[in-house]
mmCIF file of C-alpha atoms in Angstrom:
data_model
loop_
_atom_site.group_PDB
_atom_site.id
_atom_site.type_symbol
_atom_site.label_atom_id
_atom_site.label_comp_id
_atom_site.label_asym_id
_atom_site.label_seq_id
_atom_site.Cartn_x
_atom_site.Cartn_y
_atom_site.Cartn_z
ATOM 1 C CA UNK A 1 31.257 -21.476 -9.330
ATOM 2 C CA UNK A 2 28.684 -20.960 -6.596
ATOM 3 C CA UNK A 3 27.226 -18.005 -8.200
ATOM 4 C CA UNK A 4 26.557 -20.012 -11.609
ATOM 5 C CA UNK A 5 24.917 -22.596 -9.272
ATOM 6 C CA UNK A 6 22.769 -19.901 -7.612
ATOM 7 C CA UNK A 7 21.646 -18.449 -10.725
ATOM 8 C CA UNK A 8 20.612 -21.630 -12.258
ATOM 9 C CA UNK A 9 18.740 -22.571 -9.146
ATOM 10 C CA UNK A 10 17.080 -19.189 -9.134
ATOM 11 C CA UNK A 11 16.051 -19.874 -12.824
ATOM 12 C CA UNK A 12 14.687 -23.279 -12.041
ATOM 13 C CA UNK A 13 12.766 -22.051 -9.145
ATOM 14 C CA UNK A 14 11.459 -19.001 -11.259
ATOM 15 C CA UNK A 15 10.340 -21.510 -13.995
ATOM 16 C CA UNK A 16 8.575 -23.687 -11.302
ATOM 17 C CA UNK A 17 6.758 -20.918 -10.114
ATOM 18 C CA UNK A 18 5.714 -19.532 -13.462
ATOM 19 C CA UNK A 19 4.676 -23.183 -14.453
ATOM 20 C CA UNK A 20 2.659 -23.406 -11.390
ATOM 21 C CA UNK A 21 0.526 -20.310 -12.629
ATOM 22 C CA UNK A 22 0.374 -21.631 -16.216
ATOM 23 C CA UNK A 23 -1.078 -24.883 -14.833
ATOM 24 C CA UNK A 24 -3.717 -22.959 -13.315
ATOM 25 C CA UNK A 25 -4.404 -20.701 -16.235
ATOM 26 C CA UNK A 26 -8.086 -21.098 -17.788
ATOM 27 C CA UNK A 27 -8.874 -23.705 -15.051
ATOM 28 C CA UNK A 28 -12.015 -23.116 -13.200
ATOM 29 C CA UNK A 29 -13.761 -24.825 -10.055
ATOM 30 C CA UNK A 30 -17.333 -25.272 -11.269
ATOM 31 C CA UNK A 31 -20.303 -25.489 -8.715
ATOM 32 C CA UNK A 32 -24.218 -25.841 -8.866
ATOM 33 C CA UNK A 33 -26.195 -23.058 -7.430
ATOM 34 C CA UNK A 34 -30.074 -23.240 -7.991
ATOM 35 C CA UNK A 35 -30.150 -24.401 -11.702
ATOM 36 C CA UNK A 36 -27.075 -22.827 -12.831
ATOM 37 C CA UNK A 37 -23.421 -23.893 -12.997
ATOM 38 C CA UNK A 38 -20.869 -21.201 -11.924
ATOM 39 C CA UNK A 39 -17.200 -21.376 -12.339
ATOM 40 C CA UNK A 40 -14.543 -19.679 -10.219
ATOM 41 C CA UNK A 41 -10.894 -19.172 -11.413
ATOM 42 C CA UNK A 42 -8.979 -21.964 -9.511
ATOM 43 C CA UNK A 43 -6.336 -19.356 -8.512
ATOM 44 C CA UNK A 44 -8.732 -18.065 -6.019
ATOM 45 C CA UNK A 45 -9.545 -21.430 -4.543
ATOM 46 C CA UNK A 46 -7.560 -22.418 -1.276
ATOM 47 C CA UNK A 47 -9.524 -25.625 -0.425
ATOM 48 C CA UNK A 48 -12.779 -27.470 -0.392
ATOM 49 C CA UNK A 49 -14.092 -28.398 3.071
ATOM 50 C CA UNK A 50 -17.162 -30.567 4.149
ATOM 51 C CA UNK A 51 -19.935 -28.226 5.842
ATOM 52 C CA UNK A 52 -19.456 -27.756 9.262
ATOM 53 C CA UNK A 53 -20.870 -25.898 12.357
ATOM 54 C CA UNK A 54 -21.157 -22.053 11.845
ATOM 55 C CA UNK A 55 -21.420 -19.492 14.673
ATOM 56 C CA UNK A 56 -23.952 -16.915 13.682
ATOM 57 C CA UNK A 57 -23.212 -13.157 13.560
ATOM 58 C CA UNK A 58 -25.866 -11.029 14.683
ATOM 59 C CA UNK A 59 -27.374 -8.074 12.610
ATOM 60 C CA UNK A 60 -25.500 -8.981 9.265
ATOM 61 C CA UNK A 61 -26.830 -9.819 5.790
ATOM 62 C CA UNK A 62 -29.028 -12.839 5.698
ATOM 63 C CA UNK A 63 -26.544 -14.431 3.089
ATOM 64 C CA UNK A 64 -23.585 -14.032 5.785
ATOM 65 C CA UNK A 65 -24.033 -17.322 7.523
ATOM 66 C CA UNK A 66 -21.550 -16.590 10.109
ATOM 67 C CA UNK A 67 -18.047 -17.802 10.929
ATOM 68 C CA UNK A 68 -16.319 -21.086 10.928
ATOM 69 C CA UNK A 69 -12.942 -22.158 12.675
ATOM 70 C CA UNK A 70 -10.703 -23.578 10.007
ATOM 71 C CA UNK A 71 -7.624 -25.107 11.860
ATOM 72 C CA UNK A 72 -7.507 -22.244 14.305
ATOM 73 C CA UNK A 73 -8.381 -19.269 11.888
ATOM 74 C CA UNK A 74 -11.654 -17.892 12.258
ATOM 75 C CA UNK A 75 -13.292 -17.190 8.617
ATOM 76 C CA UNK A 76 -16.471 -15.812 7.341
ATOM 77 C CA UNK A 77 -18.934 -17.938 5.314
ATOM 78 C CA UNK A 78 -21.618 -16.805 2.916
ATOM 79 C CA UNK A 79 -24.409 -18.756 1.431
ATOM 80 C CA UNK A 80 -24.075 -18.453 -2.570
ATOM 81 C CA UNK A 81 -27.743 -18.975 -3.085
ATOM 82 C CA UNK A 82 -28.697 -16.427 -0.733
ATOM 83 C CA UNK A 83 -26.165 -13.732 -2.138
ATOM 84 C CA UNK A 84 -27.737 -14.210 -5.490
ATOM 85 C CA UNK A 85 -31.130 -13.823 -4.117
ATOM 86 C CA UNK A 86 -32.100 -17.311 -4.876
ATOM 87 C CA UNK A 87 -34.395 -19.787 -2.973
ATOM 88 C CA UNK A 88 -32.740 -20.895 0.124
ATOM 89 C CA UNK A 89 -31.819 -24.809 0.216
ATOM 90 C CA UNK A 90 -31.334 -27.149 2.956
ATOM 91 C CA UNK A 91 -27.993 -28.065 3.736
ATOM 92 C CA UNK A 92 -27.041 -31.831 3.199
ATOM 93 C CA UNK A 93 -24.075 -34.340 2.767
ATOM 94 C CA UNK A 94 -23.247 -32.592 -0.470
ATOM 95 C CA UNK A 95 -23.127 -29.177 0.684
ATOM 96 C CA UNK A 96 -19.673 -28.063 1.030
ATOM 97 C CA UNK A 97 -17.748 -24.744 1.617
ATOM 98 C CA UNK A 98 -15.264 -23.434 -1.068
ATOM 99 C CA UNK A 99 -12.423 -21.351 0.709
ATOM 100 C CA UNK A 100 -11.374 -18.665 -1.379
ATOM 101 C CA UNK A 101 -8.596 -16.213 -1.087
ATOM 102 C CA UNK A 102 -9.302 -12.725 -2.691
ATOM 103 C CA UNK A 103 -6.640 -10.088 -2.045
ATOM 104 C CA UNK A 104 -5.589 -11.852 1.146
ATOM 105 C CA UNK A 105 -9.011 -11.834 2.459
ATOM 106 C CA UNK A 106 -10.187 -15.617 3.293
ATOM 107 C CA UNK A 107 -13.986 -16.311 2.716
ATOM 108 C CA UNK A 108 -15.986 -19.503 2.699
ATOM 109 C CA UNK A 109 -18.700 -19.780 0.110
ATOM 110 C CA UNK A 110 -21.431 -22.313 0.902
ATOM 111 C CA UNK A 111 -22.504 -24.227 -2.255
ATOM 112 C CA UNK A 112 -24.949 -26.950 -3.094
ATOM 113 C CA UNK A 113 -22.329 -29.228 -4.448
ATOM 114 C CA UNK A 114 -19.118 -28.973 -6.245
ATOM 115 C CA UNK A 115 -19.153 -30.034 -10.114
ATOM 116 C CA UNK A 116 -15.570 -30.351 -11.460
ATOM 117 C CA UNK A 117 -12.605 -28.544 -12.752
ATOM 118 C CA UNK A 118 -12.750 -27.442 -16.222
ATOM 119 C CA UNK A 119 -10.420 -25.684 -18.504
ATOM 120 C CA UNK A 120 -12.047 -22.817 -20.225
ATOM 121 C CA UNK A 121 -9.892 -21.096 -23.040
ATOM 122 C CA UNK A 122 -10.071 -17.366 -23.516
ATOM 123 C CA UNK A 123 -11.571 -17.669 -26.773
ATOM 124 C CA UNK A 124 -14.572 -19.655 -25.318
ATOM 125 C CA UNK A 125 -15.399 -16.896 -22.668
ATOM 126 C CA UNK A 126 -18.083 -14.555 -23.774
ATOM 127 C CA UNK A 127 -19.154 -11.177 -22.136
ATOM 128 C CA UNK A 128 -22.429 -11.700 -20.178
ATOM 129 C CA UNK A 129 -25.755 -10.647 -22.051
ATOM 130 C CA UNK A 130 -26.932 -7.144 -21.495
ATOM 131 C CA UNK A 131 -30.463 -8.004 -22.535
ATOM 132 C CA UNK A 132 -33.380 -9.462 -20.555
ATOM 133 C CA UNK A 133 -33.972 -8.929 -16.646
ATOM 134 C CA UNK A 134 -31.392 -6.447 -15.498
ATOM 135 C CA UNK A 135 -32.462 -7.192 -11.971
ATOM 136 C CA UNK A 136 -31.020 -10.628 -11.896
ATOM 137 C CA UNK A 137 -28.926 -10.046 -8.892
ATOM 138 C CA UNK A 138 -26.161 -12.657 -9.599
ATOM 139 C CA UNK A 139 -25.344 -11.282 -13.159
ATOM 140 C CA UNK A 140 -23.519 -8.262 -11.314
ATOM 141 C CA UNK A 141 -21.037 -10.853 -9.953
ATOM 142 C CA UNK A 142 -20.619 -12.450 -13.434
ATOM 143 C CA UNK A 143 -17.655 -11.347 -15.611
ATOM 144 C CA UNK A 144 -18.325 -13.793 -18.418
ATOM 145 C CA UNK A 145 -19.963 -16.954 -19.770
ATOM 146 C CA UNK A 146 -17.799 -19.787 -20.496
ATOM 147 C CA UNK A 147 -18.480 -22.413 -23.118
ATOM 148 C CA UNK A 148 -17.647 -25.836 -22.294
ATOM 149 C CA UNK A 149 -18.780 -28.415 -24.912
ATOM 150 C CA UNK A 150 -22.543 -27.785 -25.209
ATOM 151 C CA UNK A 151 -22.826 -26.532 -21.928
ATOM 152 C CA UNK A 152 -22.244 -22.906 -20.407
ATOM 153 C CA UNK A 153 -20.801 -21.889 -16.959
ATOM 154 C CA UNK A 154 -21.282 -18.422 -15.472
ATOM 155 C CA UNK A 155 -18.093 -17.176 -14.428
ATOM 156 C CA UNK A 156 -17.995 -15.409 -11.251
ATOM 157 C CA UNK A 157 -15.889 -12.490 -10.198
ATOM 158 C CA UNK A 158 -15.058 -13.091 -6.741
ATOM 159 C CA UNK A 159 -14.092 -9.641 -6.038
ATOM 160 C CA UNK A 160 -17.381 -8.209 -6.995
ATOM 161 C CA UNK A 161 -19.065 -11.082 -5.044
ATOM 162 C CA UNK A 162 -17.212 -9.964 -1.720
ATOM 163 C CA UNK A 163 -16.980 -6.270 -2.564
ATOM 164 C CA UNK A 164 -20.009 -5.029 -0.937
ATOM 165 C CA UNK A 165 -19.096 -6.826 2.198
ATOM 166 C CA UNK A 166 -15.511 -7.231 2.117
ATOM 167 C CA UNK A 167 -14.951 -4.668 5.026
ATOM 168 C CA UNK A 168 -17.829 -6.135 7.459
ATOM 169 C CA UNK A 169 -16.655 -9.557 6.887
ATOM 170 C CA UNK A 170 -12.953 -8.600 7.611
ATOM 171 C CA UNK A 171 -14.178 -6.707 10.754
ATOM 172 C CA UNK A 172 -16.137 -9.772 11.792
ATOM 173 C CA UNK A 173 -13.316 -12.245 11.486
ATOM 174 C CA UNK A 174 -10.992 -9.769 13.040
ATOM 175 C CA UNK A 175 -13.066 -9.200 16.215
ATOM 176 C CA UNK A 176 -13.637 -13.022 16.596
ATOM 177 C CA UNK A 177 -9.716 -13.791 16.267
ATOM 178 C CA UNK A 178 -9.050 -11.157 18.715
ATOM 179 C CA UNK A 179 -11.310 -12.531 21.189
ATOM 180 C CA UNK A 180 -9.470 -15.912 21.048
#
């Protein structure tokens, strides 16, 4: 009798897990950077926090702003605008940090402001254009263009966004965590 109950509980638990994933499928956190709206799959987003004091890391790329202490865990933060080689902006009360988890690496993305969570169906995602200025640096981090009504959102591939610096970001946060 207990074995049947266990099987039923496991089935319910499995459905709950898959339902949670299904709820996130096709959902994107959108944010403004420069004049463009970008989307990031919601499954990568751990949380959104207010902008806070950042400890700089010497001798790193200009877009790696430094480290923050998030409830005792030190995580690196990067400025999305600087990563895309856009003009820097002055941080204000709308500036926030999107904390993302990419393959167990936690990183904060400084963005001008959060827009909304939108659902973009697979059929409304187009490949990025291959014509035009190839040197647009933000385009190498884009895997698609999502159509949302009359608007479009540039959909980010967070692995590509962090890939160049993943090892240096991990080392920086590991060194800081070991110091504490």
